[in-house]
PDB file of C-alpha atoms in Angstrom:
ATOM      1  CA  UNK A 295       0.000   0.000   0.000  1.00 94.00           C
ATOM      2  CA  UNK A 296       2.873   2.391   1.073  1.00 95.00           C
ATOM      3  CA  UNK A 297       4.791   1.746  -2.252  1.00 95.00           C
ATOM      4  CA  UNK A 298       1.453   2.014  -4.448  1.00 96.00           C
ATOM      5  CA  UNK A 299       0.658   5.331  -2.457  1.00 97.00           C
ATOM      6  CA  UNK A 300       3.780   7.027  -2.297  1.00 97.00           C
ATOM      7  CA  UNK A 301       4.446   6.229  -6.871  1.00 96.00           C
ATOM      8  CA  UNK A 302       1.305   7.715  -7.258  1.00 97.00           C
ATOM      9  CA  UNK A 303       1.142  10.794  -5.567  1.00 97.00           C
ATOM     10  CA  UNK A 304       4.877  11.410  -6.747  1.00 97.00           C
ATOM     11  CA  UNK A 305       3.144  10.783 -10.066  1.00 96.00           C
ATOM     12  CA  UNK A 306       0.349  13.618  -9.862  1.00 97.00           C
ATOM     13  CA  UNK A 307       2.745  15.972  -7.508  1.00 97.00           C
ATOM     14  CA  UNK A 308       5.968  16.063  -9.798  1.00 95.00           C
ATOM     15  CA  UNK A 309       8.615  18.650  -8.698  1.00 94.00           C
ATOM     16  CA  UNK A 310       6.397  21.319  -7.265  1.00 95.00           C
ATOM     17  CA  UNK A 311       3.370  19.840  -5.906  1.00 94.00           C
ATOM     18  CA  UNK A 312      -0.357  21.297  -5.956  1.00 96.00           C
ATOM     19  CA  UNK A 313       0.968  24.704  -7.000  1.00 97.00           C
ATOM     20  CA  UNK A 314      -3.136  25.767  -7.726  1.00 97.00           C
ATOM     21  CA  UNK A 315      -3.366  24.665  -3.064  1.00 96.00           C
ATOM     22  CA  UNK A 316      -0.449  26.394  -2.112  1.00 96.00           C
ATOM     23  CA  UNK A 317      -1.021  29.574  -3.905  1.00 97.00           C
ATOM     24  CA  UNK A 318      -5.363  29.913  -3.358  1.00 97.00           C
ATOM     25  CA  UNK A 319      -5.433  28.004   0.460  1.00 97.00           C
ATOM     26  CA  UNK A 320      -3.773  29.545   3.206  1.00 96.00           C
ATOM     27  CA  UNK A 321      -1.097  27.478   5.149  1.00 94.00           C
ATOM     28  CA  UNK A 322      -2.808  25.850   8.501  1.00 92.00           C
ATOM     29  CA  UNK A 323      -6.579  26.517   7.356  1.00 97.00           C
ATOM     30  CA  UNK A 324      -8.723  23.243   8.282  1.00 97.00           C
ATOM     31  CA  UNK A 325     -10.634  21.584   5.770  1.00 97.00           C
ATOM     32  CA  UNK A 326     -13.722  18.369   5.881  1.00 97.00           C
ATOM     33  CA  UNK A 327     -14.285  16.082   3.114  1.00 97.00           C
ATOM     34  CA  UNK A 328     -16.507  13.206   2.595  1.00 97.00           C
ATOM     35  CA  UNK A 329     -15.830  10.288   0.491  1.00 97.00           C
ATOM     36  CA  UNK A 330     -19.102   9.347  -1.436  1.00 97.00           C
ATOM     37  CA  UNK A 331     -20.764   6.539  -3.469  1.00 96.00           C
ATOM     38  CA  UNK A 332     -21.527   7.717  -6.879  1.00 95.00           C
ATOM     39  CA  UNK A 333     -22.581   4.278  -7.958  1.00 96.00           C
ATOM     40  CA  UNK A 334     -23.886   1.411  -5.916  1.00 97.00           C
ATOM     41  CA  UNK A 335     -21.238  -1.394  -5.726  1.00 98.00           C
ATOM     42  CA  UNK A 336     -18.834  -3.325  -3.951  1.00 98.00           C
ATOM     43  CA  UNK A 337     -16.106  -1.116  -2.016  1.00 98.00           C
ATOM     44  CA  UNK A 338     -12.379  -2.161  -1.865  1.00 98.00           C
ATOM     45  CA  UNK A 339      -9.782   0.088  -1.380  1.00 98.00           C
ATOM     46  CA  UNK A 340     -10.496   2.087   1.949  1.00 98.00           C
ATOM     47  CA  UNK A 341      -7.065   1.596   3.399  1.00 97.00           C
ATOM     48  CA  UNK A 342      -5.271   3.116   0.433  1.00 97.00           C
ATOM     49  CA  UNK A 343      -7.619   6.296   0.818  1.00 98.00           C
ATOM     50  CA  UNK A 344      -6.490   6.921   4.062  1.00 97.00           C
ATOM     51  CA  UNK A 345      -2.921   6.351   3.602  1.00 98.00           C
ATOM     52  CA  UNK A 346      -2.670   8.493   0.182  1.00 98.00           C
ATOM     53  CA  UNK A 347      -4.189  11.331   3.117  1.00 98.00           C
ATOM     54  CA  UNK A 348      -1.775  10.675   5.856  1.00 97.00           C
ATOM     55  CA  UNK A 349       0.826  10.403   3.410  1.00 97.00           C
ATOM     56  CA  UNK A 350       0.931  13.916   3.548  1.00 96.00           C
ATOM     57  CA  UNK A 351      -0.998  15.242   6.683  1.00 96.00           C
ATOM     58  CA  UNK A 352       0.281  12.050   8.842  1.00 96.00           C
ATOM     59  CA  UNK A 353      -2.337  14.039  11.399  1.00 96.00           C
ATOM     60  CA  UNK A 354      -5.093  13.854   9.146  1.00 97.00           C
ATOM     61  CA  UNK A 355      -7.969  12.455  11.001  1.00 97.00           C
ATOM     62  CA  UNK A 356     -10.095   9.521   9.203  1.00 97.00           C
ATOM     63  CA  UNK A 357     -13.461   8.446  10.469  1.00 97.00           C
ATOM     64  CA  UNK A 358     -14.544   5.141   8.223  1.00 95.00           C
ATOM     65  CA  UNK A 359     -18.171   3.961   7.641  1.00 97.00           C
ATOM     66  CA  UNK A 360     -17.570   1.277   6.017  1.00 96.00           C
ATOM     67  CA  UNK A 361     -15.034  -1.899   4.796  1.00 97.00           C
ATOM     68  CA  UNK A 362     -13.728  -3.558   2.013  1.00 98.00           C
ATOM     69  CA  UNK A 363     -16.001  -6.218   0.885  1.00 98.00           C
ATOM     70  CA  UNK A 364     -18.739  -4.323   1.655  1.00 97.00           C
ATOM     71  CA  UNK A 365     -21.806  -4.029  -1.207  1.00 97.00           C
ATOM     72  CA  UNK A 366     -22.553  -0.151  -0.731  1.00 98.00           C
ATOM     73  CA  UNK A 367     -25.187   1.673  -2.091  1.00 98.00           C
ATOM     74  CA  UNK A 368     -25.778   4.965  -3.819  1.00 97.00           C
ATOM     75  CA  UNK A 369     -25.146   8.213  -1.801  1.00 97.00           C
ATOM     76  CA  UNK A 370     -23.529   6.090   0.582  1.00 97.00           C
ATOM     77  CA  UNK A 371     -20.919   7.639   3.235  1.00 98.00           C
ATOM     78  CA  UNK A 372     -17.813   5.690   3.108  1.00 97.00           C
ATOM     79  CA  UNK A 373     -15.447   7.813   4.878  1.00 97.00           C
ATOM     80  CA  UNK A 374     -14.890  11.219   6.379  1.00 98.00           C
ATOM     81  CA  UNK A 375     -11.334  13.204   6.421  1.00 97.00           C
ATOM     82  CA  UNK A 376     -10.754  16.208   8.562  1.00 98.00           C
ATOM     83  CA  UNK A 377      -7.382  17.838   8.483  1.00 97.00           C
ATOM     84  CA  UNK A 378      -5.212  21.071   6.492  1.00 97.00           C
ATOM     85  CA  UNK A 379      -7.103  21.800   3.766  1.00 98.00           C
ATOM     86  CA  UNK A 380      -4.220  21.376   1.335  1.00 97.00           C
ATOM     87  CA  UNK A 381      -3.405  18.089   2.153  1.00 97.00           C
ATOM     88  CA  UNK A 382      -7.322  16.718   1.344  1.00 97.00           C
ATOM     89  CA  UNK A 383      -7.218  18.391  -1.931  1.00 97.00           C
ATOM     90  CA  UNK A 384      -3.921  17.493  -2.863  1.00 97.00           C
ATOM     91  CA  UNK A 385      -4.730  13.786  -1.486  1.00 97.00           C
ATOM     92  CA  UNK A 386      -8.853  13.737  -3.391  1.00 97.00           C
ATOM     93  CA  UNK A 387      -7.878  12.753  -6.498  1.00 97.00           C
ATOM     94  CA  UNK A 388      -5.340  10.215  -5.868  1.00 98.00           C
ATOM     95  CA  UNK A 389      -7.333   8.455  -3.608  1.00 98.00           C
ATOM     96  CA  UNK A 390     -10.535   8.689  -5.270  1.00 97.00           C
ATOM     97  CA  UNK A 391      -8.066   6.853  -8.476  1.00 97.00           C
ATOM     98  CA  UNK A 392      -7.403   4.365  -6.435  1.00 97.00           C
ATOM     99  CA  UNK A 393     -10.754   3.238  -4.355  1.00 98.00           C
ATOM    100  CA  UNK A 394     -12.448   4.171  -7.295  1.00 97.00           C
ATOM    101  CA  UNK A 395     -10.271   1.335  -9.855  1.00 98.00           C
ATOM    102  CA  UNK A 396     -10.183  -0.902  -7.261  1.00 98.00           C
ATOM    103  CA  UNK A 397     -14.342  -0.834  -6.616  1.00 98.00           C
ATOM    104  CA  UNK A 398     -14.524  -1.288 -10.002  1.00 98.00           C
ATOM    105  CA  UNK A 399     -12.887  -4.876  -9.764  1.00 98.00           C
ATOM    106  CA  UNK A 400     -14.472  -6.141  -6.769  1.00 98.00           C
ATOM    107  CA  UNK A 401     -17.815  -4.946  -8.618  1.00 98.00           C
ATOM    108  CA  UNK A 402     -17.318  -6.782 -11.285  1.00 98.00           C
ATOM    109  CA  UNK A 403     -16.140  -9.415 -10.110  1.00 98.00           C
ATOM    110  CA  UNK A 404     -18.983  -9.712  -7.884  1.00 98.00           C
ATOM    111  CA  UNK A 405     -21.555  -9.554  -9.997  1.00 98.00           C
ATOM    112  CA  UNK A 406     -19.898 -12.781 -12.029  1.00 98.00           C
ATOM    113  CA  UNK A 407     -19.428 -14.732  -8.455  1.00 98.00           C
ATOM    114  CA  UNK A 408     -23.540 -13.644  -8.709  1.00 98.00           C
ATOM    115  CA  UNK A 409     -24.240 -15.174 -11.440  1.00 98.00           C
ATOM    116  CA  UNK A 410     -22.363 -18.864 -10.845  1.00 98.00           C
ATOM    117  CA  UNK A 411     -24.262 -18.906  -7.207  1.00 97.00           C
ATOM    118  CA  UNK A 412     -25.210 -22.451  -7.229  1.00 96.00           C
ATOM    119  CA  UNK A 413     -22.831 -23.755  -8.794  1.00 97.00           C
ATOM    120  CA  UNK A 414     -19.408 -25.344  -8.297  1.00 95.00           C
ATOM    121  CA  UNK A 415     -17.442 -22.979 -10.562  1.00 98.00           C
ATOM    122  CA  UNK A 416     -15.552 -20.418  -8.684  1.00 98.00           C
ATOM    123  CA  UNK A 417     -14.493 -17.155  -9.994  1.00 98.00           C
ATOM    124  CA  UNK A 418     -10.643 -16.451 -11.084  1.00 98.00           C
ATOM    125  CA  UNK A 419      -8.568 -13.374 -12.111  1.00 97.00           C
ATOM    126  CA  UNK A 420      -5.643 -13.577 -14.122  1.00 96.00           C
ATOM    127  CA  UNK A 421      -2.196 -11.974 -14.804  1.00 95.00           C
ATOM    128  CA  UNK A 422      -3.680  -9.488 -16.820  1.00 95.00           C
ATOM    129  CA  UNK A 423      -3.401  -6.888 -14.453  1.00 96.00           C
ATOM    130  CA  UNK A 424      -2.259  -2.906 -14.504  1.00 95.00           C
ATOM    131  CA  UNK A 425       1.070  -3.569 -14.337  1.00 93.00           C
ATOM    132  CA  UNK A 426       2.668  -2.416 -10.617  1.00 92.00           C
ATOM    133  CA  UNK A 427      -0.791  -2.665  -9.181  1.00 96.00           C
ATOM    134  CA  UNK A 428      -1.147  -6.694  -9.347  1.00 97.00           C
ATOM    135  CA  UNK A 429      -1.272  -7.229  -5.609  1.00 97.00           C
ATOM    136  CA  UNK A 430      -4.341  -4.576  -4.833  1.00 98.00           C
ATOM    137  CA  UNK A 431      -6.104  -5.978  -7.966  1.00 98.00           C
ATOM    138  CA  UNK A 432      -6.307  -9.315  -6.874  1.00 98.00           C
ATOM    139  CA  UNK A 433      -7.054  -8.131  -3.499  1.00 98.00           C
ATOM    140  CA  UNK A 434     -10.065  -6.218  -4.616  1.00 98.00           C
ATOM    141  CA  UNK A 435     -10.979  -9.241  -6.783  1.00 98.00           C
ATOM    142  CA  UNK A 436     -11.078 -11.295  -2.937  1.00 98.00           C
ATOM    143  CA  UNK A 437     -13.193  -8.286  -1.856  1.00 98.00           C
ATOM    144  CA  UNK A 438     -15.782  -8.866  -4.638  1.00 98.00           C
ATOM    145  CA  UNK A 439     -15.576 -12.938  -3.563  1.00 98.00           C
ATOM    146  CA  UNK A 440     -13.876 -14.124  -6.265  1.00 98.00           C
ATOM    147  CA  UNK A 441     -10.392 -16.074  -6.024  1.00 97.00           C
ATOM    148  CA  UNK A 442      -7.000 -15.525  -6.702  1.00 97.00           C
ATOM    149  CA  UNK A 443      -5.046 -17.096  -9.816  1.00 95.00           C
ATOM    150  CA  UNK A 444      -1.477 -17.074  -9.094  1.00 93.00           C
ATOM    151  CA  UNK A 445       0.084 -13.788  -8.462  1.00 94.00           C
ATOM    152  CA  UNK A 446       3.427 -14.168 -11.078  1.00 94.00           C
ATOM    153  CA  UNK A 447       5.551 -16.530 -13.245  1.00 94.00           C
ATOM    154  CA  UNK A 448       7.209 -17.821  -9.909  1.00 93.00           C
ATOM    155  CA  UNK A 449       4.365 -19.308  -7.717  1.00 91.00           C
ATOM    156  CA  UNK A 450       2.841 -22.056  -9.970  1.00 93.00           C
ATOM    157  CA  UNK A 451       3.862 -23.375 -13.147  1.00 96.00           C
ATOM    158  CA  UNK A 452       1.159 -23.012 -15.968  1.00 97.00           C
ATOM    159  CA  UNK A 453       2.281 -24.574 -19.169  1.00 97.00           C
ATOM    160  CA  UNK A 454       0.758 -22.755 -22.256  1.00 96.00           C
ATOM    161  CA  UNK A 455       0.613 -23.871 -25.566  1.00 94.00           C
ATOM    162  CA  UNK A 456       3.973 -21.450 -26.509  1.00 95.00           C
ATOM    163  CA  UNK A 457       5.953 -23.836 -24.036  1.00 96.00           C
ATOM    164  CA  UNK A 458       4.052 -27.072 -25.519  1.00 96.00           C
ATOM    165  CA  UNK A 459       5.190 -25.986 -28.905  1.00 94.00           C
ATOM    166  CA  UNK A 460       8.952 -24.795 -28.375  1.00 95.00           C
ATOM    167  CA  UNK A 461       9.056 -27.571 -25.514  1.00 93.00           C
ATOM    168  CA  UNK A 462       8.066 -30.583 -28.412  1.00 94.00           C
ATOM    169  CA  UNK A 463       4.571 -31.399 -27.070  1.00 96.00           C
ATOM    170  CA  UNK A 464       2.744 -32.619 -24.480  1.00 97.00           C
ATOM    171  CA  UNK A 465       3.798 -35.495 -22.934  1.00 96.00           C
ATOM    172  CA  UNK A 466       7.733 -33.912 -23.116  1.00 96.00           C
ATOM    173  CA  UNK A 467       6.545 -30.492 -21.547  1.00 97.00           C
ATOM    174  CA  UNK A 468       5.200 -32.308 -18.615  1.00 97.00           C
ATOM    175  CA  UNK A 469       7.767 -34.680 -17.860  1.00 97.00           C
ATOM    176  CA  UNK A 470      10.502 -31.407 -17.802  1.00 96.00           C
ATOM    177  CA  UNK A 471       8.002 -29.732 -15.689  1.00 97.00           C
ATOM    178  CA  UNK A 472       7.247 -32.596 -13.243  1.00 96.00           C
ATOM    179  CA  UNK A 473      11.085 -33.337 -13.394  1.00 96.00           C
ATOM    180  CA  UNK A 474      12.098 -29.792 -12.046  1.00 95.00           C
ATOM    181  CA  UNK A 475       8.860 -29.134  -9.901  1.00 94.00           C
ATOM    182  CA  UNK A 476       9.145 -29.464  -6.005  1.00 91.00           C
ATOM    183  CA  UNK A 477       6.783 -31.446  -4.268  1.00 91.00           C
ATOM    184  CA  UNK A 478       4.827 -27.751  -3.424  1.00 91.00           C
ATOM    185  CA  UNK A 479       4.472 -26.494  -6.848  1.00 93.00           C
ATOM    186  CA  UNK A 480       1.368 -26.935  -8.710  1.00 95.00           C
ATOM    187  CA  UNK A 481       0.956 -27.512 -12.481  1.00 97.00           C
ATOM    188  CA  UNK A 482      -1.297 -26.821 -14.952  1.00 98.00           C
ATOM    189  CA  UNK A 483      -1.451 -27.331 -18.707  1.00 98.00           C
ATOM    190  CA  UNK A 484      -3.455 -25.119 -21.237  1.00 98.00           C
ATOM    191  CA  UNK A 485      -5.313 -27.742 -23.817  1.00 98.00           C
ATOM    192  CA  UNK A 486      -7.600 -26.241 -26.331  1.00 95.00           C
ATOM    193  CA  UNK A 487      -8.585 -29.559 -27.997  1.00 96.00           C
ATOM    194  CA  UNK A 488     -10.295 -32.211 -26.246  1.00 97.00           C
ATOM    195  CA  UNK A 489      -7.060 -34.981 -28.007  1.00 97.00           C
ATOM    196  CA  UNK A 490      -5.006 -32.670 -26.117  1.00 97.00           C
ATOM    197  CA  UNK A 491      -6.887 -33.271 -23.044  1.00 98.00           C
ATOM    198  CA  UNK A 492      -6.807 -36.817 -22.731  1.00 97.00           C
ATOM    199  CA  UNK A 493      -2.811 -36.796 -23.684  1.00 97.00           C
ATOM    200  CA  UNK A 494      -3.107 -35.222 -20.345  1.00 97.00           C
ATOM    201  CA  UNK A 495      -5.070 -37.782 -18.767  1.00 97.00           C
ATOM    202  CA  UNK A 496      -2.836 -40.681 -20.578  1.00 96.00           C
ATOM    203  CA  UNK A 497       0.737 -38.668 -19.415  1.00 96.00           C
ATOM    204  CA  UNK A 498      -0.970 -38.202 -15.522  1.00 93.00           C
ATOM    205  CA  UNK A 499       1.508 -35.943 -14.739  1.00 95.00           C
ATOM    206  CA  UNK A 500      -0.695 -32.330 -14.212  1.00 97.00           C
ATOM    207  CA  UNK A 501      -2.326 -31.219 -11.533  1.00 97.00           C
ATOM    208  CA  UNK A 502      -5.124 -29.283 -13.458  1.00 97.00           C
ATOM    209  CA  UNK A 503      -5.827 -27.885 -16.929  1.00 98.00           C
ATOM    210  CA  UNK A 504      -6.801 -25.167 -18.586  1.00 98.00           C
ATOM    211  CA  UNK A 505      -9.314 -25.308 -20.940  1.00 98.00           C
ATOM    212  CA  UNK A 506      -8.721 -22.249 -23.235  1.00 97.00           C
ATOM    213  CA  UNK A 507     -11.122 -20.955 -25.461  1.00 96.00           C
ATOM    214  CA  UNK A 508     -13.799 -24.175 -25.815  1.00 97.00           C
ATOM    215  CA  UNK A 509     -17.459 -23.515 -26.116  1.00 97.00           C
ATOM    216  CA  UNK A 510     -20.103 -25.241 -23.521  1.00 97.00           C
ATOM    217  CA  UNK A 511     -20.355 -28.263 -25.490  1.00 97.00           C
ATOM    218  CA  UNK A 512     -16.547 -28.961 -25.572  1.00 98.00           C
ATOM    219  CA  UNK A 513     -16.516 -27.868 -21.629  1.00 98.00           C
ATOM    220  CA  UNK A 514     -19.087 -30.205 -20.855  1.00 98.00           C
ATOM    221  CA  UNK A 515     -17.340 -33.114 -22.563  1.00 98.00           C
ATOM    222  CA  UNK A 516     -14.494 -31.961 -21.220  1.00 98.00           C
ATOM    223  CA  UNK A 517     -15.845 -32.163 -17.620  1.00 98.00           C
ATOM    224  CA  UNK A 518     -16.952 -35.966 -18.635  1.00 97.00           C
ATOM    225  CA  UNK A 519     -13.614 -36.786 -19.815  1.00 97.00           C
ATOM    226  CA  UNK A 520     -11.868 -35.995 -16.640  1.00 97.00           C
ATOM    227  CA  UNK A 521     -14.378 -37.322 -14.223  1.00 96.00           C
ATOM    228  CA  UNK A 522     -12.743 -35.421 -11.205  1.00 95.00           C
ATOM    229  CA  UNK A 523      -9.641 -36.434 -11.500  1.00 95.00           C
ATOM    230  CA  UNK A 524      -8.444 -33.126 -11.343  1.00 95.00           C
ATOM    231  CA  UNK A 525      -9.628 -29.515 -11.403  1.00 97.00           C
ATOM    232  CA  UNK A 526     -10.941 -27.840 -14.401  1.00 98.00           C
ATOM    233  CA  UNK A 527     -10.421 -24.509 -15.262  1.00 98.00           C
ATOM    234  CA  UNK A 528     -12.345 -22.766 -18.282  1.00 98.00           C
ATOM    235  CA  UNK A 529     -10.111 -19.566 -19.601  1.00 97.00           C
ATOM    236  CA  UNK A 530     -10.986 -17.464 -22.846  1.00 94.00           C
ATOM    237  CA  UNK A 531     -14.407 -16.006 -23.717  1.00 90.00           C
ATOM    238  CA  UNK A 532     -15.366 -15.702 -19.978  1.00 95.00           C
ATOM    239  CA  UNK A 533     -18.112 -12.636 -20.182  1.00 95.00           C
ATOM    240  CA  UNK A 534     -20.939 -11.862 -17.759  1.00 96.00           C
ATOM    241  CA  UNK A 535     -23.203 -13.202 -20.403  1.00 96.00           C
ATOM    242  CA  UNK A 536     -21.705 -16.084 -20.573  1.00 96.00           C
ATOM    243  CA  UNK A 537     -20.945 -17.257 -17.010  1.00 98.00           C
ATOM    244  CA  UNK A 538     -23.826 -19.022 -16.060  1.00 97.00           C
ATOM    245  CA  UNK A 539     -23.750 -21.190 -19.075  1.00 97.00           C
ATOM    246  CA  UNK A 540     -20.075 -22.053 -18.582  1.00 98.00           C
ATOM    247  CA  UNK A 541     -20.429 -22.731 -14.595  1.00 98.00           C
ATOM    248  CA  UNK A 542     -23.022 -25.350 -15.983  1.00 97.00           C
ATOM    249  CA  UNK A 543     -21.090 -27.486 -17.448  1.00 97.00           C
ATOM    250  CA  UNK A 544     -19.387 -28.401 -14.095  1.00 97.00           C
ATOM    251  CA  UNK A 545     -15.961 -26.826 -14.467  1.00 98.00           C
ATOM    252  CA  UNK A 546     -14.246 -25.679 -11.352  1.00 98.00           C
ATOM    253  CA  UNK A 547     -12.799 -22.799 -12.380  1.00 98.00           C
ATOM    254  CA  UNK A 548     -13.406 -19.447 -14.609  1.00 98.00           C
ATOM    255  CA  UNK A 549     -10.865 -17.084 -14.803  1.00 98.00           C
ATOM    256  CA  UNK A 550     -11.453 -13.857 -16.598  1.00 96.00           C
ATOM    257  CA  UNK A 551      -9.115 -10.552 -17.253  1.00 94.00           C
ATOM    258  CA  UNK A 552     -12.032  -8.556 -17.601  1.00 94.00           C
ATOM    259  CA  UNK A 553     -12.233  -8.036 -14.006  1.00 95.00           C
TER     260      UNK A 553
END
């Protein structure tokens, strides 16, 4: 939060800082502000609106009305700021950039964890993230109830059909993988064919698979093929209007970038 914080305001400050504050506000005067709901949605970001604020009054005081993870309505109250006037309007629009983005996520990523209710399918985000902000973007996707995908090329291995292709197929990509792979890292293969898939099943050597890009038919067979034998995860074409019909075919997983 302190790194995110301090790039942007250095960002929207530069070398002289809110020139328009310190020339029109007079040092010392005292200033409210209330943080406001323009939309009704699902907040996440609260903590980086009060540290963008204390970042430069570290006096400021904060009164909060509500939490991450809450689903907020219009007009709602989310947070009050009292403190030197040129601090809050130097601070507004850097935090509002950043609980605003962030409520956008968890929004949308709760209104797809809405639409799978029922069902087994849970809700993933991906690496397609604003780069430098990965971290509070899959946080706010957790805020909107969704799950977390992994958070970098380092924490999971997840073979994709580049590394099938330079690595000589299928069966040879997963016996490198499983070869170098301690006995705490996952791995999942990326299969858009359902021959590809049960190359998978014949190697054994994956811990789940991605099934890129297949409509609900192919899912569904897809979901027959593997009989549980390990997790499913549908990737590609993942849109609201979608959802529900993918979740249907029984696949564990949906990640989506949109969110």
């Amino acid at each position: 939060i302190d790194a995110a914080v301090t790039r942007a305001l250095a960002e929207d400050h530069g070398r002289a800082g809110d020139v328009t504050s310190i020339a029109t506000i007079p040092e010392g005067m005292p200033a409210r502000a209330v943080v406001v709901v323009r939309k009704a949605g699902v907040i996440a970001g609260l903590p980086l609106v009060a540290a963008t604020f204390r970042k430069l009054a570290p006096e400021i005081a904060i009164t909060a009305h509500a939490i991450d993870g809450t689903e907020v309505a219009t007009k709602t109250a989310l947070m009050e700021v009292e403190g030197p006037a040129r601090a809050v309007l130097a601070a507004e629009r850097t935090a509002l950039n950043l609980v605003g983005h962030l409520s956008g996520v968890a929004t949308a990523t709760h209104e797809f964890v809405r639409r799978v209710a029922g069902t087994r399918t849970r809700i993933c985000c991906t690496r397609k993230t604003t780069p430098g902000l990965r971290a509070l973007e899959k946080y706010a996707v957790r805020c909107g109830g969704g799950f977390n995908h992994r958070f970098g090329l380092d924490d999971a291995m997840l073979i994709k059909d580049n590394h099938i292709a330079v690595a000589g197929g299928i069966r040879a990509v997963l016996e490198r993988a499983r070869a170098s792979a301690g006995h705490l890292v996952k791995i999942e293969i990326e299969v858009d064919r359902l021959d590809q898939l049960r190359e998978v099943l014949e190697v054994g050597l994956a811990d789940a698979v991605l099934l890129d890009n297949m409509d609900v038919a192919t899912l569904r067979k897809a979901v027959e093929v593997v009989a549980g034998r390990f997790p499913l995860e549908a990737s590609g074409g993942i849109t609201l209007d979608a959802i529900a019909e993918i979740a249907k075919t029984g696949v564990d997983y949906a990640s989506s970038g949109w969110i």
